[in-house]
PDB file of N, CA and C in Angstrom:
ATOM      1  N   MET A   1      23.041  22.989 140.854  1.00  0.00           N
ATOM      2  CA  MET A   1      22.901  24.417 140.958  1.00  0.00           C
ATOM      3  C   MET A   1      24.076  25.061 140.232  1.00  0.00           C
ATOM      4  N   ILE A   2      23.756  26.014 139.383  1.00  0.00           N
ATOM      5  CA  ILE A   2      24.791  26.716 138.627  1.00  0.00           C
ATOM      6  C   ILE A   2      24.806  28.173 139.082  1.00  0.00           C
ATOM      7  N   ASN A   3      25.986  28.727 139.207  1.00  0.00           N
ATOM      8  CA  ASN A   3      26.162  30.103 139.626  1.00  0.00           C
ATOM      9  C   ASN A   3      25.554  31.052 138.599  1.00  0.00           C
ATOM     10  N   ARG A   4      24.823  32.046 139.084  1.00  0.00           N
ATOM     11  CA  ARG A   4      24.177  33.027 138.199  1.00  0.00           C
ATOM     12  C   ARG A   4      25.198  33.773 137.353  1.00  0.00           C
ATOM     13  N   GLU A   5      26.222  34.265 137.979  1.00  0.00           N
ATOM     14  CA  GLU A   5      27.302  34.986 137.301  1.00  0.00           C
ATOM     15  C   GLU A   5      28.604  34.254 137.605  1.00  0.00           C
ATOM     16  N   PHE A   6      29.685  34.691 137.022  1.00  0.00           N
ATOM     17  CA  PHE A   6      30.956  33.999 137.210  1.00  0.00           C
ATOM     18  C   PHE A   6      31.508  34.142 138.623  1.00  0.00           C
ATOM     19  N   THR A   7      31.191  35.221 139.314  1.00  0.00           N
ATOM     20  CA  THR A   7      31.748  35.414 140.649  1.00  0.00           C
ATOM     21  C   THR A   7      30.692  35.746 141.702  1.00  0.00           C
ATOM     22  N   SER A   8      29.422  35.495 141.435  1.00  0.00           N
ATOM     23  CA  SER A   8      28.394  35.839 142.414  1.00  0.00           C
ATOM     24  C   SER A   8      28.170  34.690 143.396  1.00  0.00           C
ATOM     25  N   GLY A   9      27.476  34.985 144.473  1.00  0.00           N
ATOM     26  CA  GLY A   9      27.140  33.963 145.453  1.00  0.00           C
ATOM     27  C   GLY A   9      25.746  33.407 145.252  1.00  0.00           C
ATOM     28  N   TYR A  10      25.156  33.681 144.100  1.00  0.00           N
ATOM     29  CA  TYR A  10      23.804  33.214 143.812  1.00  0.00           C
ATOM     30  C   TYR A  10      23.851  31.980 142.930  1.00  0.00           C
ATOM     31  N   TRP A  11      23.118  30.956 143.310  1.00  0.00           N
ATOM     32  CA  TRP A  11      23.125  29.671 142.609  1.00  0.00           C
ATOM     33  C   TRP A  11      21.775  29.430 141.949  1.00  0.00           C
ATOM     34  N   ASP A  12      21.279  30.415 141.206  1.00  0.00           N
ATOM     35  CA  ASP A  12      19.936  30.327 140.637  1.00  0.00           C
ATOM     36  C   ASP A  12      19.915  30.470 139.114  1.00  0.00           C
ATOM     37  N   TYR A  13      20.963  30.006 138.460  1.00  0.00           N
ATOM     38  CA  TYR A  13      20.985  30.010 136.999  1.00  0.00           C
ATOM     39  C   TYR A  13      19.777  29.211 136.513  1.00  0.00           C
ATOM     40  N   PRO A  14      19.087  29.660 135.462  1.00  0.00           N
ATOM     41  CA  PRO A  14      17.822  29.025 135.069  1.00  0.00           C
ATOM     42  C   PRO A  14      17.905  27.554 134.638  1.00  0.00           C
ATOM     43  N   VAL A  15      19.044  27.070 134.207  1.00  0.00           N
ATOM     44  CA  VAL A  15      19.172  25.666 133.817  1.00  0.00           C
ATOM     45  C   VAL A  15      19.318  24.837 135.083  1.00  0.00           C
ATOM     46  N   LYS A  16      18.462  23.826 135.261  1.00  0.00           N
ATOM     47  CA  LYS A  16      18.438  23.042 136.501  1.00  0.00           C
ATOM     48  C   LYS A  16      19.007  21.637 136.355  1.00  0.00           C
ATOM     49  N   GLU A  17      19.212  21.170 135.133  1.00  0.00           N
ATOM     50  CA  GLU A  17      19.755  19.830 134.925  1.00  0.00           C
ATOM     51  C   GLU A  17      20.943  19.899 133.990  1.00  0.00           C
ATOM     52  N   MET A  18      21.957  19.110 134.292  1.00  0.00           N
ATOM     53  CA  MET A  18      23.165  19.085 133.484  1.00  0.00           C
ATOM     54  C   MET A  18      23.198  17.791 132.682  1.00  0.00           C
ATOM     55  N   SER A  19      23.463  17.917 131.410  1.00  0.00           N
ATOM     56  CA  SER A  19      23.523  16.731 130.552  1.00  0.00           C
ATOM     57  C   SER A  19      24.922  16.119 130.585  1.00  0.00           C
ATOM     58  N   SER A  20      25.019  14.918 130.066  1.00  0.00           N
ATOM     59  CA  SER A  20      26.315  14.234 130.052  1.00  0.00           C
ATOM     60  C   SER A  20      27.278  14.849 129.033  1.00  0.00           C
ATOM     61  N   SER A  21      26.803  15.793 128.244  1.00  0.00           N
ATOM     62  CA  SER A  21      27.702  16.441 127.282  1.00  0.00           C
ATOM     63  C   SER A  21      28.600  17.495 127.940  1.00  0.00           C
ATOM     64  N   ALA A  22      28.354  17.795 129.212  1.00  0.00           N
ATOM     65  CA  ALA A  22      29.154  18.796 129.914  1.00  0.00           C
ATOM     66  C   ALA A  22      30.491  18.206 130.359  1.00  0.00           C
ATOM     67  N   THR A  23      31.540  18.997 130.198  1.00  0.00           N
ATOM     68  CA  THR A  23      32.858  18.643 130.731  1.00  0.00           C
ATOM     69  C   THR A  23      33.084  19.517 131.956  1.00  0.00           C
ATOM     70  N   LEU A  24      33.339  18.868 133.100  1.00  0.00           N
ATOM     71  CA  LEU A  24      33.454  19.564 134.374  1.00  0.00           C
ATOM     72  C   LEU A  24      34.831  19.351 134.978  1.00  0.00           C
ATOM     73  N   LEU A  25      35.301  20.349 135.690  1.00  0.00           N
ATOM     74  CA  LEU A  25      36.588  20.283 136.372  1.00  0.00           C
ATOM     75  C   LEU A  25      36.339  20.380 137.873  1.00  0.00           C
ATOM     76  N   PHE A  26      36.818  19.384 138.624  1.00  0.00           N
ATOM     77  CA  PHE A  26      36.670  19.388 140.077  1.00  0.00           C
ATOM     78  C   PHE A  26      37.402  20.587 140.663  1.00  0.00           C
ATOM     79  N   VAL A  27      36.727  21.315 141.568  1.00  0.00           N
ATOM     80  CA  VAL A  27      37.344  22.438 142.268  1.00  0.00           C
ATOM     81  C   VAL A  27      37.552  22.078 143.735  1.00  0.00           C
ATOM     82  N   LYS A  28      36.453  21.670 144.406  1.00  0.00           N
ATOM     83  CA  LYS A  28      36.542  21.309 145.822  1.00  0.00           C
ATOM     84  C   LYS A  28      35.234  20.676 146.259  1.00  0.00           C
ATOM     85  N   PHE A  29      35.264  20.033 147.414  1.00  0.00           N
ATOM     86  CA  PHE A  29      34.030  19.596 148.043  1.00  0.00           C
ATOM     87  C   PHE A  29      33.417  20.811 148.718  1.00  0.00           C
ATOM     88  N   PHE A  30      32.091  20.837 148.813  1.00  0.00           N
ATOM     89  CA  PHE A  30      31.397  22.032 149.303  1.00  0.00           C
ATOM     90  C   PHE A  30      30.321  21.635 150.300  1.00  0.00           C
ATOM     91  N   ASP A  31      30.172  22.442 151.329  1.00  0.00           N
ATOM     92  CA  ASP A  31      29.112  22.249 152.308  1.00  0.00           C
ATOM     93  C   ASP A  31      28.623  23.627 152.733  1.00  0.00           C
ATOM     94  N   TRP A  32      27.317  23.802 152.789  1.00  0.00           N
ATOM     95  CA  TRP A  32      26.756  25.092 153.194  1.00  0.00           C
ATOM     96  C   TRP A  32      27.055  25.404 154.652  1.00  0.00           C
ATOM     97  N   ASP A  33      27.075  24.403 155.507  1.00  0.00           N
ATOM     98  CA  ASP A  33      27.247  24.603 156.941  1.00  0.00           C
ATOM     99  C   ASP A  33      28.719  24.789 157.275  1.00  0.00           C
ATOM    100  N   GLN A  34      29.056  25.941 157.788  1.00  0.00           N
ATOM    101  CA  GLN A  34      30.443  26.240 158.122  1.00  0.00           C
ATOM    102  C   GLN A  34      30.786  25.927 159.579  1.00  0.00           C
ATOM    103  N   LEU A  35      29.766  25.685 160.429  1.00  0.00           N
ATOM    104  CA  LEU A  35      30.015  25.499 161.857  1.00  0.00           C
ATOM    105  C   LEU A  35      29.821  24.063 162.340  1.00  0.00           C
ATOM    106  N   ALA A  36      28.877  23.356 161.782  1.00  0.00           N
ATOM    107  CA  ALA A  36      28.594  21.988 162.238  1.00  0.00           C
ATOM    108  C   ALA A  36      29.467  20.994 161.456  1.00  0.00           C
ATOM    109  N   VAL A  37      29.173  19.725 161.637  1.00  0.00           N
ATOM    110  CA  VAL A  37      29.898  18.675 160.921  1.00  0.00           C
ATOM    111  C   VAL A  37      29.630  18.833 159.430  1.00  0.00           C
ATOM    112  N   ARG A  38      30.678  18.816 158.651  1.00  0.00           N
ATOM    113  CA  ARG A  38      30.535  18.948 157.204  1.00  0.00           C
ATOM    114  C   ARG A  38      30.441  17.561 156.579  1.00  0.00           C
ATOM    115  N   ASP A  39      29.399  17.343 155.812  1.00  0.00           N
ATOM    116  CA  ASP A  39      29.236  16.044 155.165  1.00  0.00           C
ATOM    117  C   ASP A  39      29.616  16.087 153.680  1.00  0.00           C
ATOM    118  N   ASN A  40      30.090  17.243 153.225  1.00  0.00           N
ATOM    119  CA  ASN A  40      30.518  17.397 151.820  1.00  0.00           C
ATOM    120  C   ASN A  40      29.476  16.854 150.855  1.00  0.00           C
ATOM    121  N   ARG A  41      28.268  17.318 151.018  1.00  0.00           N
ATOM    122  CA  ARG A  41      27.149  16.857 150.203  1.00  0.00           C
ATOM    123  C   ARG A  41      27.279  17.279 148.753  1.00  0.00           C
ATOM    124  N   TYR A  42      28.018  18.332 148.505  1.00  0.00           N
ATOM    125  CA  TYR A  42      28.151  18.853 147.142  1.00  0.00           C
ATOM    126  C   TYR A  42      29.604  18.855 146.677  1.00  0.00           C
ATOM    127  N   VAL A  43      29.753  18.808 145.367  1.00  0.00           N
ATOM    128  CA  VAL A  43      31.047  18.989 144.724  1.00  0.00           C
ATOM    129  C   VAL A  43      30.957  20.290 143.942  1.00  0.00           C
ATOM    130  N   CYS A  44      31.898  21.171 144.151  1.00  0.00           N
ATOM    131  CA  CYS A  44      31.965  22.406 143.385  1.00  0.00           C
ATOM    132  C   CYS A  44      32.832  22.127 142.156  1.00  0.00           C
ATOM    133  N   VAL A  45      32.289  22.418 140.985  1.00  0.00           N
ATOM    134  CA  VAL A  45      32.994  22.184 139.728  1.00  0.00           C
ATOM    135  C   VAL A  45      32.979  23.446 138.889  1.00  0.00           C
ATOM    136  N   GLN A  46      33.879  23.495 137.922  1.00  0.00           N
ATOM    137  CA  GLN A  46      33.852  24.554 136.924  1.00  0.00           C
ATOM    138  C   GLN A  46      33.410  23.916 135.613  1.00  0.00           C
ATOM    139  N   ILE A  47      32.503  24.578 134.915  1.00  0.00           N
ATOM    140  CA  ILE A  47      32.038  24.075 133.634  1.00  0.00           C
ATOM    141  C   ILE A  47      33.077  24.447 132.581  1.00  0.00           C
ATOM    142  N   VAL A  48      33.789  23.450 132.088  1.00  0.00           N
ATOM    143  CA  VAL A  48      34.858  23.659 131.109  1.00  0.00           C
ATOM    144  C   VAL A  48      34.274  23.745 129.705  1.00  0.00           C
ATOM    145  N   ASP A  49      33.295  22.900 129.418  1.00  0.00           N
ATOM    146  CA  ASP A  49      32.659  22.888 128.101  1.00  0.00           C
ATOM    147  C   ASP A  49      31.279  22.271 128.253  1.00  0.00           C
ATOM    148  N   TRP A  50      30.319  22.785 127.489  1.00  0.00           N
ATOM    149  CA  TRP A  50      28.963  22.239 127.529  1.00  0.00           C
ATOM    150  C   TRP A  50      28.269  22.626 126.242  1.00  0.00           C
ATOM    151  N   ALA A  51      28.222  21.706 125.300  1.00  0.00           N
ATOM    152  CA  ALA A  51      27.676  21.966 123.975  1.00  0.00           C
ATOM    153  C   ALA A  51      26.224  22.433 124.034  1.00  0.00           C
ATOM    154  N   ASP A  52      25.443  21.902 124.973  1.00  0.00           N
ATOM    155  CA  ASP A  52      24.034  22.272 125.093  1.00  0.00           C
ATOM    156  C   ASP A  52      23.833  23.702 125.585  1.00  0.00           C
ATOM    157  N   HIS A  53      24.768  24.210 126.372  1.00  0.00           N
ATOM    158  CA  HIS A  53      24.666  25.561 126.950  1.00  0.00           C
ATOM    159  C   HIS A  53      26.043  26.234 126.943  1.00  0.00           C
ATOM    160  N   PRO A  54      26.527  26.649 125.779  1.00  0.00           N
ATOM    161  CA  PRO A  54      27.872  27.246 125.709  1.00  0.00           C
ATOM    162  C   PRO A  54      28.015  28.523 126.536  1.00  0.00           C
ATOM    163  N   GLU A  55      26.915  29.197 126.830  1.00  0.00           N
ATOM    164  CA  GLU A  55      26.975  30.423 127.636  1.00  0.00           C
ATOM    165  C   GLU A  55      27.346  30.131 129.090  1.00  0.00           C
ATOM    166  N   ALA A  56      27.243  28.879 129.507  1.00  0.00           N
ATOM    167  CA  ALA A  56      27.570  28.499 130.882  1.00  0.00           C
ATOM    168  C   ALA A  56      29.052  28.174 131.061  1.00  0.00           C
ATOM    169  N   LYS A  57      29.801  28.132 129.984  1.00  0.00           N
ATOM    170  CA  LYS A  57      31.232  27.812 130.068  1.00  0.00           C
ATOM    171  C   LYS A  57      31.937  28.788 131.009  1.00  0.00           C
ATOM    172  N   GLY A  58      32.699  28.235 131.954  1.00  0.00           N
ATOM    173  CA  GLY A  58      33.430  29.044 132.920  1.00  0.00           C
ATOM    174  C   GLY A  58      32.696  29.263 134.230  1.00  0.00           C
ATOM    175  N   LYS A  59      31.406  28.990 134.260  1.00  0.00           N
ATOM    176  CA  LYS A  59      30.640  29.170 135.499  1.00  0.00           C
ATOM    177  C   LYS A  59      30.941  28.035 136.484  1.00  0.00           C
ATOM    178  N   SER A  60      30.631  28.285 137.737  1.00  0.00           N
ATOM    179  CA  SER A  60      30.747  27.257 138.766  1.00  0.00           C
ATOM    180  C   SER A  60      29.402  26.572 138.944  1.00  0.00           C
ATOM    181  N   ALA A  61      29.445  25.331 139.389  1.00  0.00           N
ATOM    182  CA  ALA A  61      28.218  24.586 139.654  1.00  0.00           C
ATOM    183  C   ALA A  61      28.421  23.739 140.899  1.00  0.00           C
ATOM    184  N   LEU A  62      27.321  23.481 141.589  1.00  0.00           N
ATOM    185  CA  LEU A  62      27.320  22.582 142.739  1.00  0.00           C
ATOM    186  C   LEU A  62      26.489  21.368 142.360  1.00  0.00           C
ATOM    187  N   ILE A  63      27.084  20.196 142.490  1.00  0.00           N
ATOM    188  CA  ILE A  63      26.412  18.946 142.154  1.00  0.00           C
ATOM    189  C   ILE A  63      26.464  18.045 143.376  1.00  0.00           C
ATOM    190  N   GLU A  64      25.334  17.400 143.682  1.00  0.00           N
ATOM    191  CA  GLU A  64      25.316  16.488 144.821  1.00  0.00           C
ATOM    192  C   GLU A  64      26.350  15.385 144.601  1.00  0.00           C
ATOM    193  N   THR A  65      27.118  15.110 145.616  1.00  0.00           N
ATOM    194  CA  THR A  65      28.225  14.159 145.529  1.00  0.00           C
ATOM    195  C   THR A  65      27.785  12.792 145.017  1.00  0.00           C
ATOM    196  N   ASN A  66      26.597  12.349 145.406  1.00  0.00           N
ATOM    197  CA  ASN A  66      26.146  11.021 144.985  1.00  0.00           C
ATOM    198  C   ASN A  66      25.705  10.980 143.513  1.00  0.00           C
ATOM    199  N   LEU A  67      25.659  12.110 142.842  1.00  0.00           N
ATOM    200  CA  LEU A  67      25.233  12.161 141.437  1.00  0.00           C
ATOM    201  C   LEU A  67      26.380  12.344 140.457  1.00  0.00           C
ATOM    202  N   ILE A  68      27.593  12.351 140.957  1.00  0.00           N
ATOM    203  CA  ILE A  68      28.737  12.629 140.090  1.00  0.00           C
ATOM    204  C   ILE A  68      29.732  11.465 140.111  1.00  0.00           C
ATOM    205  N   GLU A  69      30.364  11.250 139.002  1.00  0.00           N
ATOM    206  CA  GLU A  69      31.386  10.213 138.897  1.00  0.00           C
ATOM    207  C   GLU A  69      32.712  10.884 138.601  1.00  0.00           C
ATOM    208  N   PHE A  70      33.725  10.532 139.367  1.00  0.00           N
ATOM    209  CA  PHE A  70      35.043  11.130 139.208  1.00  0.00           C
ATOM    210  C   PHE A  70      35.895  10.278 138.278  1.00  0.00           C
ATOM    211  N   THR A  71      36.521  10.912 137.301  1.00  0.00           N
ATOM    212  CA  THR A  71      37.474  10.245 136.428  1.00  0.00           C
ATOM    213  C   THR A  71      38.701  11.135 136.277  1.00  0.00           C
ATOM    214  N   THR A  72      39.781  10.559 135.876  1.00  0.00           N
ATOM    215  CA  THR A  72      40.994  11.350 135.652  1.00  0.00           C
ATOM    216  C   THR A  72      41.363  11.293 134.187  1.00  0.00           C
ATOM    217  N   LYS A  73      41.976  12.369 133.726  1.00  0.00           N
ATOM    218  CA  LYS A  73      42.489  12.406 132.357  1.00  0.00           C
ATOM    219  C   LYS A  73      44.009  12.512 132.444  1.00  0.00           C
ATOM    220  N   HIS A  74      44.667  11.776 131.614  1.00  0.00           N
ATOM    221  CA  HIS A  74      46.132  11.835 131.596  1.00  0.00           C
ATOM    222  C   HIS A  74      46.594  12.395 130.282  1.00  0.00           C
TER     223      HIS A  74
END
């Protein structure tokens, strides 16, 4: 899910799949439920670069934790 605007609470940007050409920056783990047990099902990321959709650069996205691989850059 990609944020509609840069600071909105709507996650309905028309692009539904992210390609491997996207460069993402980890922001935090995310869970919709604020009161019950949090399972951190999603990772909130910032889209740093995405050749396929340059207009999405800078937007936030939520990706299911089991679909993302974490790496570090030095």
